Tab-separated table of C-alpha atoms in Angstrom:
chain	number	residue	atom	x	y	z
A	1	MET	CA	-116.682	83.300	-33.447
A	2	ARG	CA	-119.587	85.040	-35.557
A	3	LEU	CA	-118.493	88.638	-33.425
A	4	ARG	CA	-115.189	88.183	-34.672
A	5	SER	CA	-116.253	87.802	-38.307
A	6	LEU	CA	-118.546	90.576	-38.090
A	7	LEU	CA	-115.224	92.605	-36.468
A	8	LEU	CA	-113.108	91.685	-39.701
A	9	VAL	CA	-115.797	92.870	-41.859
A	10	LEU	CA	-116.533	96.025	-40.478
A	11	CYS	CA	-112.618	96.607	-40.223
A	12	LEU	CA	-112.362	95.524	-43.851
A	13	SER	CA	-115.109	97.946	-44.672
A	14	ALA	CA	-113.526	101.044	-42.729
A	15	ALA	CA	-110.191	100.722	-44.385
A	16	ALA	CA	-112.154	100.271	-47.934
A	17	SER	CA	-114.032	103.401	-47.118
A	18	ALA	CA	-110.992	105.000	-45.602
A	19	GLN	CA	-108.628	103.878	-49.022
A	20	GLU	CA	-111.893	105.533	-51.193
A	21	LYS	CA	-111.282	109.010	-49.628
A	22	LEU	CA	-107.552	108.999	-50.569
A	23	PRO	CA	-106.838	111.283	-53.298
A	24	LYS	CA	-105.937	109.287	-56.656
A	25	VAL	CA	-102.444	109.720	-58.035
A	26	VAL	CA	-102.127	108.328	-61.811
A	27	LEU	CA	-98.218	107.590	-62.885
A	28	ILE	CA	-97.425	107.346	-66.421
A	29	GLY	CA	-94.450	107.480	-68.463
A	30	ASP	CA	-91.387	105.388	-69.709
A	31	SER	CA	-89.455	102.754	-68.015
A	32	ILE	CA	-87.696	105.210	-65.915
A	33	ARG	CA	-91.067	105.715	-64.430
A	34	MET	CA	-91.822	102.179	-63.845
A	35	SER	CA	-88.773	101.677	-61.982
A	36	TYR	CA	-89.568	104.108	-59.145
A	37	ALA	CA	-93.349	103.890	-59.119
A	38	PRO	CA	-93.252	101.332	-56.524
A	39	ILE	CA	-91.131	103.531	-54.142
A	40	VAL	CA	-93.372	106.447	-54.290
A	41	ALA	CA	-96.914	104.016	-53.794
A	42	LYS	CA	-94.831	103.100	-50.541
A	43	GLN	CA	-93.861	106.401	-49.301
A	44	LEU	CA	-97.345	107.991	-50.080
A	45	GLU	CA	-99.133	104.664	-48.552
A	46	GLY	CA	-102.224	106.080	-46.116
A	47	LYS	CA	-101.895	109.663	-48.013
A	48	ALA	CA	-102.684	108.646	-51.112
A	49	VAL	CA	-103.946	106.250	-53.868
A	50	ILE	CA	-101.433	105.569	-56.284
A	51	VAL	CA	-102.210	104.389	-60.103
A	52	GLU	CA	-99.432	103.085	-62.345
A	53	SER	CA	-99.524	101.639	-65.854
A	54	LYS	CA	-97.881	97.853	-65.881
A	55	SER	CA	-96.846	98.881	-69.854
A	56	ASN	CA	-93.841	101.383	-70.416
A	57	GLY	CA	-95.243	104.685	-71.675
A	58	GLY	CA	-92.830	104.720	-74.326
A	59	ASP	CA	-92.808	107.915	-76.446
A	60	SER	CA	-95.126	111.057	-76.442
A	61	ALA	CA	-96.431	110.101	-79.112
A	62	ASN	CA	-97.737	106.992	-77.489
A	63	LEU	CA	-98.766	108.685	-74.169
A	64	VAL	CA	-101.095	110.870	-76.441
A	65	ALA	CA	-102.569	107.915	-77.782
A	66	LYS	CA	-102.857	105.889	-74.770
A	67	LEU	CA	-103.994	108.981	-72.476
A	68	LYS	CA	-107.792	107.403	-72.217
A	69	GLU	CA	-106.530	103.891	-71.309
A	70	LEU	CA	-103.899	105.138	-68.970
A	71	ALA	CA	-104.999	108.323	-66.861
A	72	ILE	CA	-108.370	109.473	-67.974
A	73	SER	CA	-109.836	106.487	-67.267
A	74	GLU	CA	-109.061	106.594	-63.609
A	75	GLN	CA	-110.509	110.038	-63.363
A	76	PRO	CA	-107.286	110.640	-60.570
A	77	ASP	CA	-106.909	114.068	-58.920
A	78	ILE	CA	-103.033	114.271	-59.837
A	79	VAL	CA	-101.345	113.221	-63.106
A	80	HIS	CA	-98.016	112.919	-62.568
A	81	PHE	CA	-96.107	112.105	-66.617
A	82	ASN	CA	-92.669	111.609	-68.074
A	83	CYS	CA	-91.710	110.909	-71.581
A	84	GLY	CA	-88.449	112.030	-73.177
A	85	ILE	CA	-86.060	109.411	-73.632
A	86	HIS	CA	-87.647	107.877	-76.448
A	87	ASP	CA	-88.266	111.077	-78.071
A	88	THR	CA	-84.868	111.619	-78.339
A	89	LYS	CA	-83.844	108.540	-80.128
A	90	LYS	CA	-81.439	109.602	-82.814
A	91	ASP	CA	-80.781	107.828	-86.187
A	92	LYS	CA	-77.515	107.337	-86.737
A	93	GLU	CA	-77.110	107.627	-90.347
A	94	LYS	CA	-79.959	110.756	-90.997
A	95	GLY	CA	-79.416	112.478	-87.638
A	96	THR	CA	-83.032	112.861	-87.064
A	97	PHE	CA	-84.812	111.982	-83.687
A	98	GLN	CA	-87.456	109.836	-83.110
A	99	THR	CA	-89.859	112.851	-82.126
A	100	PRO	CA	-89.045	115.740	-83.813
A	101	PRO	CA	-88.235	118.890	-81.191
A	102	GLU	CA	-91.328	120.674	-82.914
A	103	LYS	CA	-93.686	117.536	-82.817
A	104	TYR	CA	-92.244	116.939	-78.897
A	105	GLU	CA	-93.595	120.057	-77.985
A	106	ALA	CA	-96.821	119.527	-80.039
A	107	ASN	CA	-97.118	116.438	-78.031
A	108	LEU	CA	-96.500	118.073	-74.486
A	109	ARG	CA	-99.362	120.497	-75.310
A	110	LYS	CA	-101.390	117.817	-76.434
A	111	ILE	CA	-101.101	115.613	-73.408
A	112	VAL	CA	-101.657	118.396	-70.783
A	113	GLU	CA	-104.459	119.606	-73.170
A	114	THR	CA	-106.181	116.364	-72.833
A	115	ILE	CA	-106.039	115.666	-69.091
A	116	ARG	CA	-107.403	119.007	-68.386
A	117	LYS	CA	-110.338	118.903	-70.557
A	118	GLU	CA	-111.058	115.349	-69.635
A	119	THR	CA	-110.321	115.499	-65.910
A	120	LYS	CA	-110.392	118.164	-62.955
A	121	ALA	CA	-106.768	116.474	-62.181
A	122	LYS	CA	-103.656	118.281	-61.652
A	123	VAL	CA	-100.824	117.770	-64.067
A	124	ILE	CA	-97.294	117.751	-63.513
A	125	PHE	CA	-94.148	116.810	-65.592
A	126	ALA	CA	-90.943	115.062	-64.448
A	127	THR	CA	-87.661	115.692	-66.487
A	128	THR	CA	-86.056	113.041	-68.692
A	129	THR	CA	-83.246	111.464	-66.603
A	130	PRO	CA	-79.498	111.798	-67.518
A	131	ILE	CA	-77.686	109.786	-69.831
A	132	VAL	CA	-74.148	108.194	-69.733
A	133	ASP	CA	-73.157	108.614	-73.457
A	134	ASP	CA	-70.300	106.226	-73.582
A	135	ARG	CA	-72.094	103.365	-71.724
A	136	ALA	CA	-74.956	103.898	-74.041
A	137	ALA	CA	-73.388	103.597	-77.061
A	138	LYS	CA	-71.283	100.619	-76.079
A	139	GLN	CA	-74.716	98.816	-75.341
A	140	ARG	CA	-76.165	100.363	-78.373
A	141	GLU	CA	-73.361	99.518	-80.853
A	142	LYS	CA	-75.915	97.336	-83.196
A	143	ALA	CA	-78.806	99.532	-82.788
A	144	THR	CA	-79.772	101.812	-85.614
A	145	TYR	CA	-79.924	104.702	-83.209
A	146	GLU	CA	-78.151	106.402	-80.532
A	147	LEU	CA	-79.248	108.229	-77.176
A	148	LEU	CA	-77.092	111.154	-76.131
A	149	ASP	CA	-77.066	113.021	-73.113
A	150	ALA	CA	-77.600	116.068	-74.744
A	151	SER	CA	-80.461	115.510	-76.215
A	152	THR	CA	-82.220	114.771	-73.249
A	153	VAL	CA	-80.914	118.228	-71.790
A	154	GLN	CA	-82.327	119.983	-75.150
A	155	TYR	CA	-85.868	118.285	-74.787
A	156	ASN	CA	-86.199	119.236	-71.093
A	157	GLU	CA	-85.638	122.748	-72.172
A	158	ILE	CA	-88.505	122.117	-74.733
A	159	ALA	CA	-90.185	120.614	-72.085
A	160	ARG	CA	-89.919	123.510	-69.200
A	161	ARG	CA	-90.411	126.160	-71.576
A	162	VAL	CA	-93.723	124.469	-72.731
A	163	MET	CA	-94.767	123.781	-68.950
A	164	LYS	CA	-93.978	127.096	-67.727
A	165	GLU	CA	-96.210	128.368	-70.150
A	166	LEU	CA	-98.969	126.381	-69.357
A	167	GLU	CA	-98.401	126.685	-65.758
A	168	VAL	CA	-97.908	123.177	-65.004
A	169	PRO	CA	-95.330	122.449	-62.386
A	170	VAL	CA	-92.271	120.683	-63.039
A	171	ASP	CA	-90.995	117.497	-60.607
A	172	ASP	CA	-87.227	118.043	-61.836
A	173	VAL	CA	-86.337	114.187	-61.052
A	174	ARG	CA	-83.140	114.760	-63.058
A	175	ALA	CA	-81.663	116.725	-60.484
A	176	ALA	CA	-82.018	114.114	-58.123
A	177	VAL	CA	-79.914	111.944	-59.641
A	178	GLU	CA	-77.342	114.067	-61.996
A	179	LYS	CA	-74.676	114.911	-59.947
A	180	ASP	CA	-73.928	111.080	-58.825
A	181	ALA	CA	-75.302	109.861	-62.621
A	182	ALA	CA	-72.024	108.024	-63.135
A	183	LYS	CA	-72.744	106.102	-60.068
A	184	LEU	CA	-76.619	105.611	-59.965
A	185	ILE	CA	-76.920	104.546	-63.850
A	186	THR	CA	-76.347	100.965	-64.801
A	187	ALA	CA	-74.099	99.474	-67.880
A	188	ASP	CA	-76.779	100.514	-70.174
A	189	GLY	CA	-76.102	104.145	-69.820
A	190	VAL	CA	-79.858	104.988	-69.337
A	191	HIS	CA	-81.632	102.922	-66.691
A	192	PHE	CA	-81.094	103.078	-62.874
A	193	THR	CA	-79.436	101.008	-59.957
A	194	ASP	CA	-81.335	99.801	-56.752
A	195	GLU	CA	-80.149	103.139	-55.045
A	196	GLY	CA	-80.867	105.334	-58.148
A	197	ARG	CA	-84.568	104.335	-58.304
A	198	LYS	CA	-84.656	104.715	-54.604
A	199	LYS	CA	-83.514	108.148	-54.901
A	200	LEU	CA	-86.004	108.681	-57.892
A	201	GLY	CA	-88.507	107.413	-55.817
A	202	LEU	CA	-87.781	109.540	-52.822
A	203	ALA	CA	-87.799	112.470	-54.990
A	204	VAL	CA	-91.423	111.886	-56.675
A	205	ALA	CA	-92.921	110.944	-53.162
A	206	GLU	CA	-91.619	113.964	-51.785
A	207	PHE	CA	-92.661	116.463	-54.400
A	208	LEU	CA	-96.024	114.762	-54.837
A	209	GLU	CA	-96.738	115.119	-50.739
A	210	LYS	CA	-96.135	118.773	-51.543
A	211	GLN	CA	-98.988	119.499	-54.132
A	212	LEU	CA	-101.251	117.283	-52.341
A	213	ALA	CA	-100.870	119.125	-49.311
A	214	ALA	CA	-101.484	122.282	-51.717
A	215	LYS	CA	-104.553	120.660	-53.020
A	216	LYS	CA	-106.233	120.347	-49.674
């Protein structure tokens, strides 16, 4: 009995040691990220430790404010982040965005700069996923803001330009679901069905696996 207990302790210790040696990947971002993170963790089990915040990262300004809590404190090997949908909330009366384009660009730069300064992590940006306009409009008839796919395209263009300049790899998760967006996005025009979440999760896991291999 004692021998069996000892063997169990040794096995658990070996498993914990192996886990500690795996690269650590932090996923931060909005509810889209929250929906695919568990799938990514399952796909990369035994290849990386996936750390994901249980809270919605919201817009780019919120990520800037909470970077220490969400990413830096983990001292990861990779930080994979997304932000954009909340930034593109457009006031129906004023026509202004929650985060103006120039401020969005500044926030993206700050996120990358801070992660690089405070950690040794490789930074990866994930594009903003599509909006199904008519569904989003119907769901938000009483809201003071609207969400438009054209806005996500505009903000993705800003992000791509910034990431290219900063030499940050871009995980184009939008491309993984854009063709079948009408089928993969729910009635709220923003979030994804089980099939959509799976597509996103598999795409992110595949991208991260390539980045992990490149770091070896």
